[in-house]
Coordinates of C-alpha atoms in Angstrom, one line a residue:
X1 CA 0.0 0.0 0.0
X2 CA 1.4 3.4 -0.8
X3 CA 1.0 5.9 2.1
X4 CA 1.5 9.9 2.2
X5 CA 3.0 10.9 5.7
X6 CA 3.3 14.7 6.7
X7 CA 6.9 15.5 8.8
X8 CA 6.7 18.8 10.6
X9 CA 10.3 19.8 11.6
X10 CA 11.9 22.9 11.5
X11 CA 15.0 21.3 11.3
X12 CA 16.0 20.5 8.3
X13 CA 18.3 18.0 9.5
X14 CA 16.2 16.1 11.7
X15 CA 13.5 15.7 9.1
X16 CA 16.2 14.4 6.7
X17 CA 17.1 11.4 9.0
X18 CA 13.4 11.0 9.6
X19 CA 12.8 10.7 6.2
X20 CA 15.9 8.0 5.5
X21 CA 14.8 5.9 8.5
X22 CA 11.2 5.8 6.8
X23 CA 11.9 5.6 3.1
X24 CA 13.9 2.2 4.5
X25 CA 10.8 0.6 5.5
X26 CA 8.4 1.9 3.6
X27 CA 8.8 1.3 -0.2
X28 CA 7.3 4.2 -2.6
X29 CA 5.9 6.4 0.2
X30 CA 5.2 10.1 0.0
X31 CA 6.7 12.0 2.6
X32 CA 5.4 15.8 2.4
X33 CA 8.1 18.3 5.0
X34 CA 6.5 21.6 6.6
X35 CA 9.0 23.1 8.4
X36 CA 7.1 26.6 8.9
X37 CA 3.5 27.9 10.1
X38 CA 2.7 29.4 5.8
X39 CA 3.2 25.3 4.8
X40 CA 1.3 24.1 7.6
X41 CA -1.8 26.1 6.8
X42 CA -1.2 25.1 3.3
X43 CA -1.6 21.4 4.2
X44 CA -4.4 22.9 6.3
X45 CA -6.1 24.2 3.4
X46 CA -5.8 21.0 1.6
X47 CA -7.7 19.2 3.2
X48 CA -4.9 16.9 5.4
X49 CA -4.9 14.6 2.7
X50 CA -2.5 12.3 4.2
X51 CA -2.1 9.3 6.7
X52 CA -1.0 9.8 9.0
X53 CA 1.3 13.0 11.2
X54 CA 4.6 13.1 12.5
X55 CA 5.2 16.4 14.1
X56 CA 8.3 17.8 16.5
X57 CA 7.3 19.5 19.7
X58 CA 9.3 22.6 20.4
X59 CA 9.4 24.5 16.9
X60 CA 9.9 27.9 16.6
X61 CA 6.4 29.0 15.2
X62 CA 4.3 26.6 17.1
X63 CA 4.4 23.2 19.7
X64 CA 3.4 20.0 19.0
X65 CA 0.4 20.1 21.4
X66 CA -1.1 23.4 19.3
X67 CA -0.7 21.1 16.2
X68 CA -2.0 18.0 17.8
X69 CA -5.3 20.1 18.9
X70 CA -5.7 21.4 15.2
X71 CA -5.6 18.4 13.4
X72 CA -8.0 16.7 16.2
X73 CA -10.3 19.8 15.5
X74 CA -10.5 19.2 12.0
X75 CA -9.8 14.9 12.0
X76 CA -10.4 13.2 14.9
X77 CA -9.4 10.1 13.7
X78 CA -5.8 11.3 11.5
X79 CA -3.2 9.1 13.2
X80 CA -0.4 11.7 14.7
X81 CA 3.0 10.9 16.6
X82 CA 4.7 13.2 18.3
X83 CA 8.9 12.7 17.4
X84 CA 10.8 15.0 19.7
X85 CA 14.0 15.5 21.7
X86 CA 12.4 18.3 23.7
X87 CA 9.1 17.0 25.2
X88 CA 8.6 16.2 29.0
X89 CA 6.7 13.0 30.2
X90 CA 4.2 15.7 31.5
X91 CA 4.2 16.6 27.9
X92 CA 3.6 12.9 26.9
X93 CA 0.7 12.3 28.8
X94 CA -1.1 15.1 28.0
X95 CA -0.7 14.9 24.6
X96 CA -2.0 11.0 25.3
X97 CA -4.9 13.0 26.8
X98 CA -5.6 14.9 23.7
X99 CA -5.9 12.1 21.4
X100 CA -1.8 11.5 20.5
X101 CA -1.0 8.2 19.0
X102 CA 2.1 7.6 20.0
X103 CA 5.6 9.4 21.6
X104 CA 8.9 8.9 19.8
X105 CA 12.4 10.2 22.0
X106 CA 14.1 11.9 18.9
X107 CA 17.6 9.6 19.3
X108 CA 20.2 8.3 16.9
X109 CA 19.3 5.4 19.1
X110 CA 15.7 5.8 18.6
X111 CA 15.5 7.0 15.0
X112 CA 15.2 2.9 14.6
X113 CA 11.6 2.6 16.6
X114 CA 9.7 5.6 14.3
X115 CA 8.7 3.5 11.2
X116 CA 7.7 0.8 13.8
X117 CA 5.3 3.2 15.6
X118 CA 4.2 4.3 12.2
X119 CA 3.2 0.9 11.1
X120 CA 1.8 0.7 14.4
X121 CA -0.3 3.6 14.3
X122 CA -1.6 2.7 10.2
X123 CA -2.6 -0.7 11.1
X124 CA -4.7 0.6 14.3
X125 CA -5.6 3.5 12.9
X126 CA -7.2 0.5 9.9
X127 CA -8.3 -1.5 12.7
X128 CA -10.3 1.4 14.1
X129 CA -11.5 3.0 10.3
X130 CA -12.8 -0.8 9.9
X131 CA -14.2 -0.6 13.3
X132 CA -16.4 2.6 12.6
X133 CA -17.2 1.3 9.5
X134 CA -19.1 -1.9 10.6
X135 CA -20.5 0.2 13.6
X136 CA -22.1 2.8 11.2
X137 CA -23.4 -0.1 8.9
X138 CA -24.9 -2.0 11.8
X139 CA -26.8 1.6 13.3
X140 CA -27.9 2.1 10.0
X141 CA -29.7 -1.2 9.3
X142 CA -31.2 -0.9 13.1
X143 CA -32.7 2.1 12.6
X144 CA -33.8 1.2 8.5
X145 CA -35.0 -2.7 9.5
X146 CA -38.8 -3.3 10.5
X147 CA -37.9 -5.3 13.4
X148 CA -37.8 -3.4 17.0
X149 CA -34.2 -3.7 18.9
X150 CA -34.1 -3.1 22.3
X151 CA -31.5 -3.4 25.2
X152 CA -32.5 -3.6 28.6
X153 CA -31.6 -4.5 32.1
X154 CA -31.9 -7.6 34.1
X155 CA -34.3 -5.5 36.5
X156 CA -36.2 -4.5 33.6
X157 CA -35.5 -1.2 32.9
X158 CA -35.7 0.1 29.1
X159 CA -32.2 1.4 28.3
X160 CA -32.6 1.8 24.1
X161 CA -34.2 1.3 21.2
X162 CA -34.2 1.6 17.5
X163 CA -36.3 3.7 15.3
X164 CA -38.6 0.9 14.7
X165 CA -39.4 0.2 18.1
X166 CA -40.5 3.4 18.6
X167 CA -42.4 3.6 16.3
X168 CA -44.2 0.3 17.2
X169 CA -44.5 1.3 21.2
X170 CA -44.8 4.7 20.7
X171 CA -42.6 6.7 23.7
X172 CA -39.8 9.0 24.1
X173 CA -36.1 8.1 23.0
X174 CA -34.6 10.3 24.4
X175 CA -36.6 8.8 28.2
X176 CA -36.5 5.0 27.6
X177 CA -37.3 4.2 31.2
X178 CA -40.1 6.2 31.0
X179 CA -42.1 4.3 28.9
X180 CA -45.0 2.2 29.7
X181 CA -46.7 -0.1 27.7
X182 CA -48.8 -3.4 27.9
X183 CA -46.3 -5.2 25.8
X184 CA -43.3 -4.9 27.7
X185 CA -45.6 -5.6 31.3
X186 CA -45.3 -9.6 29.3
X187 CA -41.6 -9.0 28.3
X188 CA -40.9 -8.2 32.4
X189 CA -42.5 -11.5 32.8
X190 CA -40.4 -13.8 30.7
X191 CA -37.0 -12.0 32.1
X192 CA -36.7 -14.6 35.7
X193 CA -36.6 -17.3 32.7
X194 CA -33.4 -15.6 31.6
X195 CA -31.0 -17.6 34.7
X196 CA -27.6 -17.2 32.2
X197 CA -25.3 -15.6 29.4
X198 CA -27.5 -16.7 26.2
X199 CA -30.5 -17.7 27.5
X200 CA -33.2 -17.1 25.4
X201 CA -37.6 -16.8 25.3
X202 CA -40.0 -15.8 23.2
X203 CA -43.4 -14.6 23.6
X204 CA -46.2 -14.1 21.2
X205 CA -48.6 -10.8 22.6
X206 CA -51.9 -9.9 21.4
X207 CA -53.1 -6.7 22.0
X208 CA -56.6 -5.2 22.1
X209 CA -59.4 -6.5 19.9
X210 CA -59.0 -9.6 17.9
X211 CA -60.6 -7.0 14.8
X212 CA -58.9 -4.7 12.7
X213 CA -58.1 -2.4 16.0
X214 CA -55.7 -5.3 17.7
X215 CA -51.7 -6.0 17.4
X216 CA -49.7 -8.9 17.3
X217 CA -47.0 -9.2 18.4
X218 CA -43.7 -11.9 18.3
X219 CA -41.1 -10.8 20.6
X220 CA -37.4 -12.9 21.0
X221 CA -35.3 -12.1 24.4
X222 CA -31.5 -12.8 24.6
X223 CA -29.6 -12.9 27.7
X224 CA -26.0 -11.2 27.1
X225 CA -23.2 -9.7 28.7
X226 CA -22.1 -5.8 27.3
X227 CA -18.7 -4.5 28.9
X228 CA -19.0 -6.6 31.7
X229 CA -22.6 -6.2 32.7
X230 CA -25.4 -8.2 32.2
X231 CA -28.3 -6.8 29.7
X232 CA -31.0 -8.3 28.1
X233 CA -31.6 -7.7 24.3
X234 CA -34.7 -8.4 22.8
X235 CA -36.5 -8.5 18.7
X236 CA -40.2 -7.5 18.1
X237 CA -42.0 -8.1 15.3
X238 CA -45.4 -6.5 14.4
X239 CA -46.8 -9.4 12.7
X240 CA -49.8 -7.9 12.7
X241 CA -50.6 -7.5 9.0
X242 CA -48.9 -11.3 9.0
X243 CA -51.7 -12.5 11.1
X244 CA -54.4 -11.0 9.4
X245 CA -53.2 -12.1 5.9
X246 CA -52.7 -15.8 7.7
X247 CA -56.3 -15.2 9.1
X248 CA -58.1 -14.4 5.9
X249 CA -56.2 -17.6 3.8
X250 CA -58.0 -19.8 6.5
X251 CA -61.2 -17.8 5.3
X252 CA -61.2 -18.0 1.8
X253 CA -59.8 -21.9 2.3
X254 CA -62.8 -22.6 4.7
X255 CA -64.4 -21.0 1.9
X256 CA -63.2 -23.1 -1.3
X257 CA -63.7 -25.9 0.8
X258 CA -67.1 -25.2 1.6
X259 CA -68.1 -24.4 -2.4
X260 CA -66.2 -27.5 -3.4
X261 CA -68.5 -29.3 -1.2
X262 CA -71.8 -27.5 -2.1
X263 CA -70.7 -28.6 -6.0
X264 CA -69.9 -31.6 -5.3
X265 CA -73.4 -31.9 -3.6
X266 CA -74.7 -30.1 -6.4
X267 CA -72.9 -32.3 -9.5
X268 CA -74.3 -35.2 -6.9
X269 CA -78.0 -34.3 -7.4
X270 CA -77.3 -33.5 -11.4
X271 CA -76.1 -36.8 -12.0
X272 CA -79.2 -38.4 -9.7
X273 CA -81.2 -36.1 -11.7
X274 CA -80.0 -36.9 -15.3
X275 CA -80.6 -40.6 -14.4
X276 CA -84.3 -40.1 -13.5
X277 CA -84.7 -37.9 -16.1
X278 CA -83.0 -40.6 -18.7
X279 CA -85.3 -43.0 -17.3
X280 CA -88.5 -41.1 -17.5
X281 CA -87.3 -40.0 -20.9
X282 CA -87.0 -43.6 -22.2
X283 CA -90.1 -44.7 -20.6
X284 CA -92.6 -42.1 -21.5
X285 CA -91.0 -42.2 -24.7
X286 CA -91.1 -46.1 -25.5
X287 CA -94.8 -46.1 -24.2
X288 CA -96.6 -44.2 -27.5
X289 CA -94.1 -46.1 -29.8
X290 CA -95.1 -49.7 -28.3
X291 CA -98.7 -47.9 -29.0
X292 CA -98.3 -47.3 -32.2
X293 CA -96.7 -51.2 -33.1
X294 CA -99.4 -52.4 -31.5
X295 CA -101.9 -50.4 -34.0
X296 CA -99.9 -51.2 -36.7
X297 CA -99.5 -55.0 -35.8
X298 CA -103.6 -55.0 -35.7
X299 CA -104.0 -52.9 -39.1
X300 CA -101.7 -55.6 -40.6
X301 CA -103.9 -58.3 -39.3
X302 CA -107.0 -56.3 -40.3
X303 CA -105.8 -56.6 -44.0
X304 CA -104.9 -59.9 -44.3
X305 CA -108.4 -60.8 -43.3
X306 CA -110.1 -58.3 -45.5
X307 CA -111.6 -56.2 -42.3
X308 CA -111.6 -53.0 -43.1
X309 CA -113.9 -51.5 -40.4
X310 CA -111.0 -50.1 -37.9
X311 CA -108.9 -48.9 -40.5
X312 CA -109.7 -45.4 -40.2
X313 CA -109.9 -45.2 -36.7
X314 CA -106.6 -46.7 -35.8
X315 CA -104.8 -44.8 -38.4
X316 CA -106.1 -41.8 -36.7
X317 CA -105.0 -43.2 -33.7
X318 CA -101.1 -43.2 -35.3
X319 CA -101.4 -40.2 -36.0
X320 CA -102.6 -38.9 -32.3
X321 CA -100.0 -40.2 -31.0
X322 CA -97.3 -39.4 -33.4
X323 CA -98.3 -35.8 -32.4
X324 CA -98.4 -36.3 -28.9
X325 CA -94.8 -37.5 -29.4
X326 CA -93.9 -34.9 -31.5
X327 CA -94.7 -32.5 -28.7
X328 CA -93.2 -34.8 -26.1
X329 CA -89.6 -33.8 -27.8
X330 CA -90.3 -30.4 -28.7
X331 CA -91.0 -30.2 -25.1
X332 CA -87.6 -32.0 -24.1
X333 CA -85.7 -29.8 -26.5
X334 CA -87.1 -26.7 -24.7
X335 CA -86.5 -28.2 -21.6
X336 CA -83.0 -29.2 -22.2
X337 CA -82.2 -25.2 -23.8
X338 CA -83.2 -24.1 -20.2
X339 CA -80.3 -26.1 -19.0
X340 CA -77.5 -24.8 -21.0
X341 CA -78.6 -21.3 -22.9
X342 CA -77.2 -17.9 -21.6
X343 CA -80.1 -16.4 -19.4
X344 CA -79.8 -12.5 -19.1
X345 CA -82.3 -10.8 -17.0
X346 CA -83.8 -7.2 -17.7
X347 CA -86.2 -5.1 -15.7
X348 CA -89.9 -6.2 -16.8
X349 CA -93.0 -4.5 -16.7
X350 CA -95.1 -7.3 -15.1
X351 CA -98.4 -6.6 -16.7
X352 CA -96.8 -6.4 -19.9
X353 CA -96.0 -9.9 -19.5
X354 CA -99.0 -11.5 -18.0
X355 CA -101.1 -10.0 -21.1
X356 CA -98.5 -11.8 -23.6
X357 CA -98.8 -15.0 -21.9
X358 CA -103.2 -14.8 -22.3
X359 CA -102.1 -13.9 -26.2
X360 CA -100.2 -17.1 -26.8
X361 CA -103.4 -19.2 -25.3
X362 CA -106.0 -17.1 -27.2
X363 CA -106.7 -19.8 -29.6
X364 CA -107.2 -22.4 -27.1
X365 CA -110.6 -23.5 -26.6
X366 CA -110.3 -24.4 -22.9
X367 CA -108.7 -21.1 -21.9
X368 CA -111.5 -18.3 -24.1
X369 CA -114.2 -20.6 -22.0
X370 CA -112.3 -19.7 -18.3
X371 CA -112.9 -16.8 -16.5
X372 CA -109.7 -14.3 -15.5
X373 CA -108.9 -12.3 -13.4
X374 CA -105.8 -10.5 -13.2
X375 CA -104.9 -8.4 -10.1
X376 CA -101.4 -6.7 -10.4
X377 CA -100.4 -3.1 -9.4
X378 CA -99.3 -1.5 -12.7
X379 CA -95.6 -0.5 -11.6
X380 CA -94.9 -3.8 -10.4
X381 CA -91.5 -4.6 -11.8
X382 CA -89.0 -8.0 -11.6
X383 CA -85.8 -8.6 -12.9
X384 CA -86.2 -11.6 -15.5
X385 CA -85.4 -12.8 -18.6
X386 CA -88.7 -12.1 -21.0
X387 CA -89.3 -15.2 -23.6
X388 CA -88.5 -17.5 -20.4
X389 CA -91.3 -15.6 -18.2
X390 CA -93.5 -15.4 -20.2
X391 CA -93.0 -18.9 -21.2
X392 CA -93.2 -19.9 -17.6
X393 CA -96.7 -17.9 -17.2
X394 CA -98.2 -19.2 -20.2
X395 CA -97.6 -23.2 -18.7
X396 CA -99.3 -22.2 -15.6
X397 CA -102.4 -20.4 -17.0
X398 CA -102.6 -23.4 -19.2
X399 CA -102.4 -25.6 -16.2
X400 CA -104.8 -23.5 -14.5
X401 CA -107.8 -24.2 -17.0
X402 CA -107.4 -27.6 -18.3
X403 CA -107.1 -29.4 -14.9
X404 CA -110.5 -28.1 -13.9
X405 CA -113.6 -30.6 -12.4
X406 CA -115.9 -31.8 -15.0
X407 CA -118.7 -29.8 -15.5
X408 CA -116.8 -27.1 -13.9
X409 CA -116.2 -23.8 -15.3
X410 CA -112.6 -22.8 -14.7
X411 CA -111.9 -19.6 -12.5
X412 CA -108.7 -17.9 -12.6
X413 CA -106.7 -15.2 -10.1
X414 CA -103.5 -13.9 -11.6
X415 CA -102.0 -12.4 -8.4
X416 CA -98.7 -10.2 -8.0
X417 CA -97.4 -8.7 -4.7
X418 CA -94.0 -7.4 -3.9
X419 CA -92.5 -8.7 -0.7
X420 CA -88.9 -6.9 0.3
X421 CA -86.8 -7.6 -2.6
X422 CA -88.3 -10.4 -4.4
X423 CA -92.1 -10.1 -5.9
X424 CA -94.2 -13.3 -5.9
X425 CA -96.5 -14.0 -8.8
X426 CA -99.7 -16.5 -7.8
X427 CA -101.9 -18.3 -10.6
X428 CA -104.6 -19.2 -8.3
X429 CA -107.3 -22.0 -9.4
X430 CA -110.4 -24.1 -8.5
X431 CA -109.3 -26.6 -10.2
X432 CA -108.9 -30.6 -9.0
X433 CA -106.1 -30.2 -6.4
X434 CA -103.3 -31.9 -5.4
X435 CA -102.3 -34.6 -2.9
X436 CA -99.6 -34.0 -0.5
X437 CA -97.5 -36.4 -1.6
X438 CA -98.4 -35.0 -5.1
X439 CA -96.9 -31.7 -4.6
X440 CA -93.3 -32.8 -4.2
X441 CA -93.0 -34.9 -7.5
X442 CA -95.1 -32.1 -9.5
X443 CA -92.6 -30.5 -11.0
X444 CA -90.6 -33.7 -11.8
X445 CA -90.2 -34.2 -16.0
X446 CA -92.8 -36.6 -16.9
X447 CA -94.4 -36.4 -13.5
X448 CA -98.1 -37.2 -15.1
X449 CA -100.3 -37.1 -12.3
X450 CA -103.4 -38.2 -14.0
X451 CA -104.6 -40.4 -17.3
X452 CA -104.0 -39.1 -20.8
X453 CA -107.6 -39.4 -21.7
X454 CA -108.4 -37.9 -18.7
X455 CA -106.3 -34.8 -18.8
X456 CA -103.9 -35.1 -21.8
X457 CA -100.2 -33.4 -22.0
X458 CA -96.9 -34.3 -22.2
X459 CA -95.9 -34.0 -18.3
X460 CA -92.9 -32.0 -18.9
X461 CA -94.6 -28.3 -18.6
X462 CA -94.1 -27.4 -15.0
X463 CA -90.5 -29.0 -15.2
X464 CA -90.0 -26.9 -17.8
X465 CA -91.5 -23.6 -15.4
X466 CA -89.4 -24.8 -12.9
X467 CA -86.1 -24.8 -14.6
X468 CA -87.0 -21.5 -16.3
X469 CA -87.6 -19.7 -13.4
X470 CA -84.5 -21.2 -11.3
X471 CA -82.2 -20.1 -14.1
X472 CA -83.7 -16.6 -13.7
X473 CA -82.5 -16.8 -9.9
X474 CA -86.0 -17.6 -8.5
X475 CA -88.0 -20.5 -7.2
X476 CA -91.8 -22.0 -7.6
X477 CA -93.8 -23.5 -5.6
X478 CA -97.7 -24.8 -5.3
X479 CA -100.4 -24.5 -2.6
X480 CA -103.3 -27.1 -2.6
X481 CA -105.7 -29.1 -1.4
X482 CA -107.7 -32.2 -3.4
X483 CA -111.2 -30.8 -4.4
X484 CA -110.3 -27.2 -3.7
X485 CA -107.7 -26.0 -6.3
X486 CA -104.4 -25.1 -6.4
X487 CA -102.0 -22.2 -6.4
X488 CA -98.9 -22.0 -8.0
X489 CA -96.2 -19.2 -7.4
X490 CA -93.1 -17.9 -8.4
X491 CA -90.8 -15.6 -6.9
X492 CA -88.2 -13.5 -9.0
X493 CA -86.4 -10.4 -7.8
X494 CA -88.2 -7.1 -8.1
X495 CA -86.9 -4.3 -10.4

């Protein structure tokens, strides 16, 4: 390492031994001489931009001491030796006092010992610079770091903290014992648990409500020994925000787990579902085609043996049927777009639809013979998709007149009410009723209820009101009693 050394000597002679004994032991060094107050300042004014200091004591212009105290003024950390023939040991230890890094007796004998005390006084004067360094680095990630440091003593008493801790407690810095605070009450606790050098304890603290308004914290407690004494440092955490954030995982996993469950529940049911539905599908289906062979089977005999008398009819028959079945998979296919299409909901004048639903029955003969009665306040509103609605309306009022007592005229109540935020529409009838045990299967696809002579249909209608109005976030029900009549109802959210 090259070094720059400043010799202040007003003796031209002295500083040129001084300079020969260190050139000998130092290789390539710089050694700037002063020997008068003007080249002094000079260096002064340069900043000091050396090493290290080797001044005489008695000089004409000025004393080793008035130097020393200048260069501690503006460097307190500039190594300096003192090399002198003329200084006291009362001189010695007072420049010791002031900061001096070491004394040299100017000596042919001792001209030997000043490039030791010069490597002596680099390689502390390193020691310390590396010293301050780590020191400074150390305060300046504990007062930047988001972890409180604290020091204090065995008896509990608060002697530091950093910035963070503070911040954290609240308090004065500049008071530490002063502060009071519920955290450090459990902290005073753990410290009996501290019996020796490196013990250690942790404590977990939570403070004030378990909502939003509450800490948590995660302290760690050290037992250690500082210059001799005993001290206790200690590490909190605010894991607060760490606790929350662990809180609301376990929410929203209680939560997948619960909607993983309610669709597994739900895929459960669709599958149960989609069997009944196959079944009813292939039964009601196969029962008009075994029909129809039959018919045919007896038209073929019919012809062989030359009776023509049932030819007509049972063609007729075929052709019934072939309808019936016709509407059967219309129905399905209606059914089965409920299921899958995109269902968008708009805000619906309720009137508006009821009237479009009596349109589309207009030409049947069953509905122009019932009596009507529609009963809904004009600003009713619901949110709902409109073909599906009115769909959904058109089954029940169709419902409503043909399952009617014989020689019985049909009477109808359309009713609409809002209740909070849903509105509940009501197709009241006097119509034949249902059973109890009828009322749960009702809505089932194929779910006939009654003969096909005796009130014919395909038996999908109200499965096909019921999915309708689910998809339009609603629900249906029915109200009846045998002989009586019946109500059915569905709910949808108002507008």
């Amino acid at each position: 390492m090259t070094i720059t050394l400043l010799l202040l000597d007003d003796n031209p002679d002295d500083r040129a031994l001084a300079r020969r004994e260190l050139e000998r032991h130092f290789d390539g060094c710089t050694i700037r001489e002063v020997g008068d107050r003007a080249g002094f300042e000079r260096e002064m004014q340069d900043g000091l931009r050396v090493d290290l200091i080797i001044t005489d004591f008695q000089m004409r212009w000025i004393t080793g001491l008035d130097i020393l105290k200048q260069v501690r003024a503006y460097d307190a950390q500039l190594p300096v030796i003192m090399f002198t023939a003329t200084g006291t040991q009362e001189i010695a230890v007072e420049a010791m006092k002031l900061g001096l890094d070491d004394y040299v007796i100017k000596s042919p004998r001792h001209y030997a010992r000043l490039p030791l005390a010069v490597r002596t006084c680099l390689d502390r004067s390193e020691i310390r610079a590396r010293a301050i360094r780590s020191e400074t680095r150390l305060a300046g990630l504990l007062e930047n770091i988001q972890l409180g440091v604290f020091r204090m003593t065995l008896d509990g008493r608060l002697q530091e903290g950093n910035r963070a801790f503070w911040t954290m407690l609240g308090g004065d810095p500049t008071a530490p014992d002063t502060l009071r605070h519920p955290l450090l009450d459990q902290v005073l606790a753990r410290l009996p648990a501290l019996q020796a050098t490196l013990d250690t304890a942790e404590l977990q603290a939570e403070l004030g409500a378990i909502d939003d308004a509450g800490r948590f914290f995660v302290v760690k407690l050290v037992r250690v020994k500082v210059n001799g004494h005993e001290a206790v440092d200690g590490i909190v955490e605010d894991a607060t925000s760490l606790r929350r954030a662990s809180a609301e995982i376990h929410r929203l996993n209680a939560e997948l787990e619960q909607r993983i469950a309610e669709r597994t529940r739900q895929l459960q049911e669709a599958n149960e579902a989609l069997e009944t539905f196959g079944f009813s599908v292939s039964h009601d289906l196969r029962e008009p085609l075994r029909t129809i062979q039959g018919y045919a089977a007896a038209l073929r005999q019919d012809l062989h043996a030359g009776d023509y008398r049932h030819l007509e009819k049972f063609v007729e028959r075929i052709n019934a049927i072939a309808r019936r079945i016709d509407q059967m998979v219309s129905d399905l296919l209606e059914f089965a777009r409920l299921s899958r299409a995109e269902v968008g909901s708009e805000t619906l004048v309720l009137t508006d639809i009821v009237r479009d639903a009596r349109v589309a029955l207009q030409n049947e003969p069953v509905y122009r013979a019932a009596e009507v009665h529609v009963d809904i306040p004009e600003a009713l509103r619901v949110r709902a998709h409109r073909p599906i609605l009115v769909q959904a309306l058109t089954n029940l009022l169709g419902n409503a007149v043909k399952f009617v007592r014989p020689h019985t005229h049909a009477a109808i109540h359309v009713v609409a009410r809002a209740h909070g935020r849903q509105v509940r529409i009501e197709v009241q009838d006097n119509g034949i009723g249902l059973a109890d045990e009828a009322r749960a299967r009702v809505f089932n696809v194929f779910e006939r209820l009654h003969g096909e002579e005796e009130y014919p249909g395909t038996g999908i209608g109200l499965a096909i009101v019921k999915k309708g109005v689910e998809r339009m976030n609603g629900c249906v029900g029915v109200d009846s009693a045998p002989g009586i009549g019946s109500t059915f109802w569905i709910e949808l959210p108002s507008a």
